[in-house]
Coordinates of C-alpha atoms in Angstrom, one line a residue:
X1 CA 80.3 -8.4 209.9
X2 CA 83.7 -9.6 210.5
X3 CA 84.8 -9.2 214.2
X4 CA 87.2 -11.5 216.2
X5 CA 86.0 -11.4 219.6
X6 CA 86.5 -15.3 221.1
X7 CA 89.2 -14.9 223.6
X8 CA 90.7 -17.9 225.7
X9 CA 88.8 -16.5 228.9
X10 CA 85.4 -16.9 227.4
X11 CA 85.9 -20.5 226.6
X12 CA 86.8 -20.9 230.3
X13 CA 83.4 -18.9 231.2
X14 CA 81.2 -20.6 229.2
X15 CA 82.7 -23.8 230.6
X16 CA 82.0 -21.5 234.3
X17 CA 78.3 -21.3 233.5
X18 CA 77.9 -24.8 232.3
X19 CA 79.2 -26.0 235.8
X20 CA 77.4 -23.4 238.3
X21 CA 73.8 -23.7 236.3
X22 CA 73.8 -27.1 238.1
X23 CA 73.1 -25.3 241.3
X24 CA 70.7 -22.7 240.4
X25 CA 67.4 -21.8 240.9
X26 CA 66.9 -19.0 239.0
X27 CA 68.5 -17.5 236.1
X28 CA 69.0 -14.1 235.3
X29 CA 70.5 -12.6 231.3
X30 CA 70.8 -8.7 231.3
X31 CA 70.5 -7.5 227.7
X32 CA 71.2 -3.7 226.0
X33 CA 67.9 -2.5 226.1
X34 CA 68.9 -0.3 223.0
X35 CA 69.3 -3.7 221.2
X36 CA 67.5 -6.4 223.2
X37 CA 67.9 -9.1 220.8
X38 CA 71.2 -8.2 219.4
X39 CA 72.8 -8.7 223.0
X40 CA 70.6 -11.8 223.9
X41 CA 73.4 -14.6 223.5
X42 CA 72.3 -17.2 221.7
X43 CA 75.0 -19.6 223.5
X44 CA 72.8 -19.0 226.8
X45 CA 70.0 -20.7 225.7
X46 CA 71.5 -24.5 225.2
X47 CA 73.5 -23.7 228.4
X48 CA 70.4 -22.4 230.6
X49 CA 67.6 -24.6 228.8
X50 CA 65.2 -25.5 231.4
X51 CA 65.5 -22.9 234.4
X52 CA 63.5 -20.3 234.8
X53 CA 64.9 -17.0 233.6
X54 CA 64.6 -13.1 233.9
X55 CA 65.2 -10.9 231.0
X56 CA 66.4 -7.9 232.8
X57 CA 66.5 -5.0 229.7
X58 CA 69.0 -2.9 231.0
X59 CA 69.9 0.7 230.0
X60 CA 66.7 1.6 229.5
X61 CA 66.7 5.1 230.0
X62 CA 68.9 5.6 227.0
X63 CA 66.3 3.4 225.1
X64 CA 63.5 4.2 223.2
X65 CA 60.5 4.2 225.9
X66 CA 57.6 2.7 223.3
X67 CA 60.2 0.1 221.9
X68 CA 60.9 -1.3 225.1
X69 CA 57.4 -2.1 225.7
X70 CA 57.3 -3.9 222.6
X71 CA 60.4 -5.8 223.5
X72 CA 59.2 -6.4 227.3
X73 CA 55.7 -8.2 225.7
X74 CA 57.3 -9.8 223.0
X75 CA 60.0 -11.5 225.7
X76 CA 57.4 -12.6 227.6
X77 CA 55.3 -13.8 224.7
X78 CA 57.7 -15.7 222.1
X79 CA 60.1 -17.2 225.2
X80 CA 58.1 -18.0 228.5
X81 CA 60.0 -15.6 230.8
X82 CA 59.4 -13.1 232.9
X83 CA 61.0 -9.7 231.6
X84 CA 61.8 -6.2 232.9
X85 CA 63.3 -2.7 232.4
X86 CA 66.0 -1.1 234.2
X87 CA 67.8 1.2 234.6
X88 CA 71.8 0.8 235.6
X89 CA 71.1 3.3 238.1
X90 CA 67.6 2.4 239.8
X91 CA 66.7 3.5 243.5
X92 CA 66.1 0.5 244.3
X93 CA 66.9 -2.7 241.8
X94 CA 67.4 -5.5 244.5
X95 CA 64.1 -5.4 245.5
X96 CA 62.6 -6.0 242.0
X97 CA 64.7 -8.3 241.0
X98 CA 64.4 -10.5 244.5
X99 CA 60.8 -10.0 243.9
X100 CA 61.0 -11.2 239.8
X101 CA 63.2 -13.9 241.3
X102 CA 60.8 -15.5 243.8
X103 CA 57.5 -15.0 241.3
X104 CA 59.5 -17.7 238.9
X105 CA 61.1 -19.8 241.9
X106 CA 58.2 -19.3 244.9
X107 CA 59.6 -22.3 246.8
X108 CA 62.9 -20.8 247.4
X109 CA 64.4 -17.9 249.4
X110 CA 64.6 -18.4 252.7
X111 CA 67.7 -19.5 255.5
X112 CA 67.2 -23.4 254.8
X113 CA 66.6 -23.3 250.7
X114 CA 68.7 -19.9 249.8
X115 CA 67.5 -19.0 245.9
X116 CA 70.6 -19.0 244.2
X117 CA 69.9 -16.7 241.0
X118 CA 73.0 -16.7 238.2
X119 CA 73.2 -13.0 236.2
X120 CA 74.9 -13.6 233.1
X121 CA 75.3 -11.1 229.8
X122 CA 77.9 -9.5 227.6
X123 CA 80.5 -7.3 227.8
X124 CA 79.6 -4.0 229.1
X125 CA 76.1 -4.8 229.4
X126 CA 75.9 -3.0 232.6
X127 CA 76.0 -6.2 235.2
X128 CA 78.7 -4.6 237.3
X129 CA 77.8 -1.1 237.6
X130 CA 73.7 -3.1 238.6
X131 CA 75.6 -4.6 241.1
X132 CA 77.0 -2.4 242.8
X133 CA 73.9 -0.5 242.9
X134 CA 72.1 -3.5 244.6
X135 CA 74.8 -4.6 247.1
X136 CA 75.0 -0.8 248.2
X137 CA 78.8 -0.6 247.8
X138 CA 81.7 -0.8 245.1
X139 CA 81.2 -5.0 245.2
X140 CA 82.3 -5.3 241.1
X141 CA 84.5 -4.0 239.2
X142 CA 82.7 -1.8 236.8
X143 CA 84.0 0.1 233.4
X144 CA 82.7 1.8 230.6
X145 CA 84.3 -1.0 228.6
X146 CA 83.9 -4.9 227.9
X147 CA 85.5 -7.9 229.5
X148 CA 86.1 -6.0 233.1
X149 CA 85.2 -9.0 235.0
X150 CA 87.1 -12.3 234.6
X151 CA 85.8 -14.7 237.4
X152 CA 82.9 -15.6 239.0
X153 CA 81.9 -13.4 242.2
X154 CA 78.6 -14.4 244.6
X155 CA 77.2 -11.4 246.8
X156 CA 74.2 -11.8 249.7
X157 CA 71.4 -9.3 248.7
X158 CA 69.5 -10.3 251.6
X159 CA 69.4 -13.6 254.2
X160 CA 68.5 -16.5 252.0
X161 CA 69.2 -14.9 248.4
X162 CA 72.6 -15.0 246.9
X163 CA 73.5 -13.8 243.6
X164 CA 76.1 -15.3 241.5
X165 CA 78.0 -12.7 238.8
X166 CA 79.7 -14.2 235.5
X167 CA 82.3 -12.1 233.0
X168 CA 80.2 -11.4 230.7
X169 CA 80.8 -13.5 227.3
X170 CA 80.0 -13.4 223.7
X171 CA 79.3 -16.4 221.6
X172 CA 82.0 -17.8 218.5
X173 CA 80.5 -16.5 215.3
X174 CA 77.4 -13.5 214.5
X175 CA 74.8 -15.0 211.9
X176 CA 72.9 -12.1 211.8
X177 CA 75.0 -9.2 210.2
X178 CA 73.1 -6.3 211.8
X179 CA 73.6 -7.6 215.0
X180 CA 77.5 -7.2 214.8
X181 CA 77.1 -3.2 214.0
X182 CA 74.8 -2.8 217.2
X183 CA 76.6 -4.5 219.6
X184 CA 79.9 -2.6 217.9
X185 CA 77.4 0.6 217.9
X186 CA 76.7 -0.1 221.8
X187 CA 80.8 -1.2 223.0
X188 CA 80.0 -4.1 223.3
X189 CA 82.9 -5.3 220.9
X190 CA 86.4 -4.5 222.1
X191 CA 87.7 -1.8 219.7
X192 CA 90.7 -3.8 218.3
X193 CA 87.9 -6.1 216.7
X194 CA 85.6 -3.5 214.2
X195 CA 86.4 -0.5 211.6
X196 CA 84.8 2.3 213.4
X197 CA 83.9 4.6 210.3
X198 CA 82.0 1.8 209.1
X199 CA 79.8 0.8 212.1
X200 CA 78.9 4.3 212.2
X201 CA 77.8 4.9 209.0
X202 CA 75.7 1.6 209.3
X203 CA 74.0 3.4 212.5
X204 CA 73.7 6.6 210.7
X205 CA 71.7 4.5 207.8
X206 CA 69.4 3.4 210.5
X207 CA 68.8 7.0 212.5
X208 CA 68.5 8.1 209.0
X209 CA 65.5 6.1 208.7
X210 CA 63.7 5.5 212.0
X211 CA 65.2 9.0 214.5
X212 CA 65.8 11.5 211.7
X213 CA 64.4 13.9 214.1
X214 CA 66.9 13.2 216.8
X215 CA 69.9 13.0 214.5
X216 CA 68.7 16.9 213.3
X217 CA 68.6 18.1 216.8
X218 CA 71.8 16.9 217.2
X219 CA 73.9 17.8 214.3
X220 CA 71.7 20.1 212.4
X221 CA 73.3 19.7 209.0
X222 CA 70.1 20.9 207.4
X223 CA 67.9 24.2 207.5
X224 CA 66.0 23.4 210.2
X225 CA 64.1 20.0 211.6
X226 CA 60.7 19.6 210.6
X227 CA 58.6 16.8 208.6
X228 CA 60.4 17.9 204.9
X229 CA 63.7 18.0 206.2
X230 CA 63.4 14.9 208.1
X231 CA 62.2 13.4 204.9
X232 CA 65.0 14.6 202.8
X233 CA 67.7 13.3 205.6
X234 CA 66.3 10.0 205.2
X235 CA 67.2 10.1 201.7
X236 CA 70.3 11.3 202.2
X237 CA 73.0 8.9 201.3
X238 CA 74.9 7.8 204.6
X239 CA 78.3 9.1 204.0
X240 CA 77.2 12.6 202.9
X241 CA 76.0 12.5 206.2
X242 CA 78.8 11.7 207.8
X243 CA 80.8 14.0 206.0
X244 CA 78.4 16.9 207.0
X245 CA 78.4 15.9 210.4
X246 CA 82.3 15.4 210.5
X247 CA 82.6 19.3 209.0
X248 CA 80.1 20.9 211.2
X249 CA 81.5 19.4 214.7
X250 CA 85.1 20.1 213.5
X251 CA 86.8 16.8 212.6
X252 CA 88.6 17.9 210.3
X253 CA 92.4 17.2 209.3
X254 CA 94.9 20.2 208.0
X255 CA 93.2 21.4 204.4
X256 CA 90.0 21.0 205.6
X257 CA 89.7 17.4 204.7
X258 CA 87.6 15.1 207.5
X259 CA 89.2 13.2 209.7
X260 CA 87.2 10.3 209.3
X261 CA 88.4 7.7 212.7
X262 CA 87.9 11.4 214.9
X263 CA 84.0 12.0 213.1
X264 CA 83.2 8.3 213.5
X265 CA 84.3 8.1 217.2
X266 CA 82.1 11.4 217.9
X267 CA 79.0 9.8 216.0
X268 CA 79.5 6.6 218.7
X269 CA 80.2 8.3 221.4
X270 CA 77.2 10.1 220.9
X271 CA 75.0 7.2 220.6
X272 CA 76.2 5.2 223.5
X273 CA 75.9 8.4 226.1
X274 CA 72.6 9.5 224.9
X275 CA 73.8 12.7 223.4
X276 CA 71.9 11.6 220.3
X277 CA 68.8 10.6 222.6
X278 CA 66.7 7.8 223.7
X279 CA 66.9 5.2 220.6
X280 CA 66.6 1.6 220.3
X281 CA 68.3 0.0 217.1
X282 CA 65.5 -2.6 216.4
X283 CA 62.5 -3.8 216.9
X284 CA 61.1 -7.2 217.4
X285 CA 60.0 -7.7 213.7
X286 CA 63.0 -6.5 212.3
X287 CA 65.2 -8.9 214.5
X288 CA 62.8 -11.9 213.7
X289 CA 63.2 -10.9 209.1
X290 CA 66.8 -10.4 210.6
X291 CA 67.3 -13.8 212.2
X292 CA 65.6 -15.5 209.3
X293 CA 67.8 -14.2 206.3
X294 CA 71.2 -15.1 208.7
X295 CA 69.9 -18.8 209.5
X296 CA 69.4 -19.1 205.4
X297 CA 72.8 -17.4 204.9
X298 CA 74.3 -19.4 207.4
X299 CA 72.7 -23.2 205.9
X300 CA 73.4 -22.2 202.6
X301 CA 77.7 -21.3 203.9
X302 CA 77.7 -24.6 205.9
X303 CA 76.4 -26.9 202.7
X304 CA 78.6 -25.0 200.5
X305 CA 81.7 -26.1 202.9
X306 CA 80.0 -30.2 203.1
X307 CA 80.6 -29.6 199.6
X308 CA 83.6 -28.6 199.5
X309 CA 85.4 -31.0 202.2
X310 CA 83.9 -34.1 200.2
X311 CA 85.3 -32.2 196.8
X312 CA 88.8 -32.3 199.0
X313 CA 88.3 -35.9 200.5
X314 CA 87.5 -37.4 196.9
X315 CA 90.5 -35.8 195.6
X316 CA 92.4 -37.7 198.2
X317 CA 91.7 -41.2 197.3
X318 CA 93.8 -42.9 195.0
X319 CA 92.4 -43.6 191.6
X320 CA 91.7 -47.3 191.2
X321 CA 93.4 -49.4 188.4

């Protein structure tokens, strides 16, 4: 998937991070639930090698329940770090975090050895709106869209415990093609850098296949919702579905002909509130088959451009006599 989606301040942030992690004891990454690898920056992990980390899988309660478990174990399993669920609206978050914060950095915490803990993640991954629910007051700026926050805050959740917040920042350049449409899916992307129709027939292709049931309740473009229909939606190609669902919810333009930017909006929007229900857009194997077939793509691209620069530099030299 082509995006552009580097700007000048997340240069500066990354160069943020790379400074503060000096100084920390403990770090935490908030990922989308709904996509827990897809939103896992890959740039973190040179920058944070070494510390111990929290995987805080936010959004959960618009995330498929049984696929977060698998995530949660498979975190913990393939990465040596302690992860957890959460919801951006949990009575009470500060105390599990403090508490997943002191399990991985016992020796800190108190008046004369504060923990310092960084929380770092995307755009609209949910870090200001967690926040503000721990601090117990409006302390960050929070919006239902990325790149809110631009500088580094630090708030006291208790005596002896300071947490340091980070704008959230992507990484240069997506290897793994399916992990562009979820992030897009989830608005995580600013707008300006995706073609909406066609991130939401890729998520269509996958509700197709894994929530046909939720995708019937929702839209109910066929006679009814049971095993057989669900079956036949799956085989449904993705853009009959999306012309369906773009007739039956009224995005249409004058002649009857669908408005396709208004249907594909509707299908997001749907998603990313929950209309559509609790889903979760992959699951550990498929991430690990996806990962694999971008790293090839990816070794295979950067030899074919060695090849070509020392095509260009021969050409250069001057032709002996």
């Amino acid at each position: 998937m082509n995006v552009q989606w580097f700007p000048g301040h997340m240069h500066l942030t990354r160069k943020a991070i790379a400074e503060r992690i000096k100084t920390i004891d403990v770090v935490i990454e908030m990922v989308d639930a709904r996509l827990p690898a897809s939103s896992a920056n890959p740039m973190l992990r040179e920058l944070l090698a070494h510390k111990p980390s929290l995987k805080v899988l936010n959004k959960a309660d618009l995330a498929d329940p049984a696929r977060t478990q698998q995530w949660l174990a498979w975190y913990e399993q393939h990465l040596a770090t302690k992860a957890v669920a959460m919801d951006s609206h949990h009575s009470a978050p500060a105390q599990a975090l403090i508490e997943a914060c002191q399990a991985l950095a016992p020796g800190r915490g108190a008046m004369d050895k504060p923990m310092r803990v960084l929380i770092c993640g995307i755009p609209n991954v949910g870090k200001s709106t967690l926040i503000n629910t721990m601090v117990g007051k409006r302390a960050a700026k929070a919006a239902n869209e990325p790149g809110v926050t631009r500088r580094e805050q630090r708030f006291a959740l208790q005596d002896g415990f300071y947490l340091f917040d980070t704008p959230g920042v992507l990484w240069p350049r997506i290897i793994v093609a399916q992990s562009g449409y979820n992030l897009a899916a989830a608005g995580s992307i600013g707008r300006n850098a995706f073609d909406d129709e066609l991130v939401a027939l890729e998520l269509l292709a996958y509700l197709q296949k894994h929530y046909a049931a939720h995708v019937l309740a929702r839209y109910a473009v066929l006679d009814g919702d049971g095993p057989a229909e669900q079956a036949a939606l799956a085989q449904m190609p993705d853009f009959e579905l999306f012309e369906r669902i773009a007739y039956k919810r009224g995005a249409l333009l004058p002649g009857g002909r669908i408005n396709a930017q208004k249907a594909a909006e509707l299908i997001l929007h749907d998603f990313r509130s929950g209309a559509l229900g609790r889903l979760t857009l992959e699951t550990p194997a498929e991430f690990e088959a996806w990962l694999a077939t971008g790293e090839r793509l990816d070794a295979e691209r950067q030899l074919r451009k060695e090849q070509y620069e020392q095509q260009r530099q021969a050409k250069k030299r001057p032709k002996k006599r």
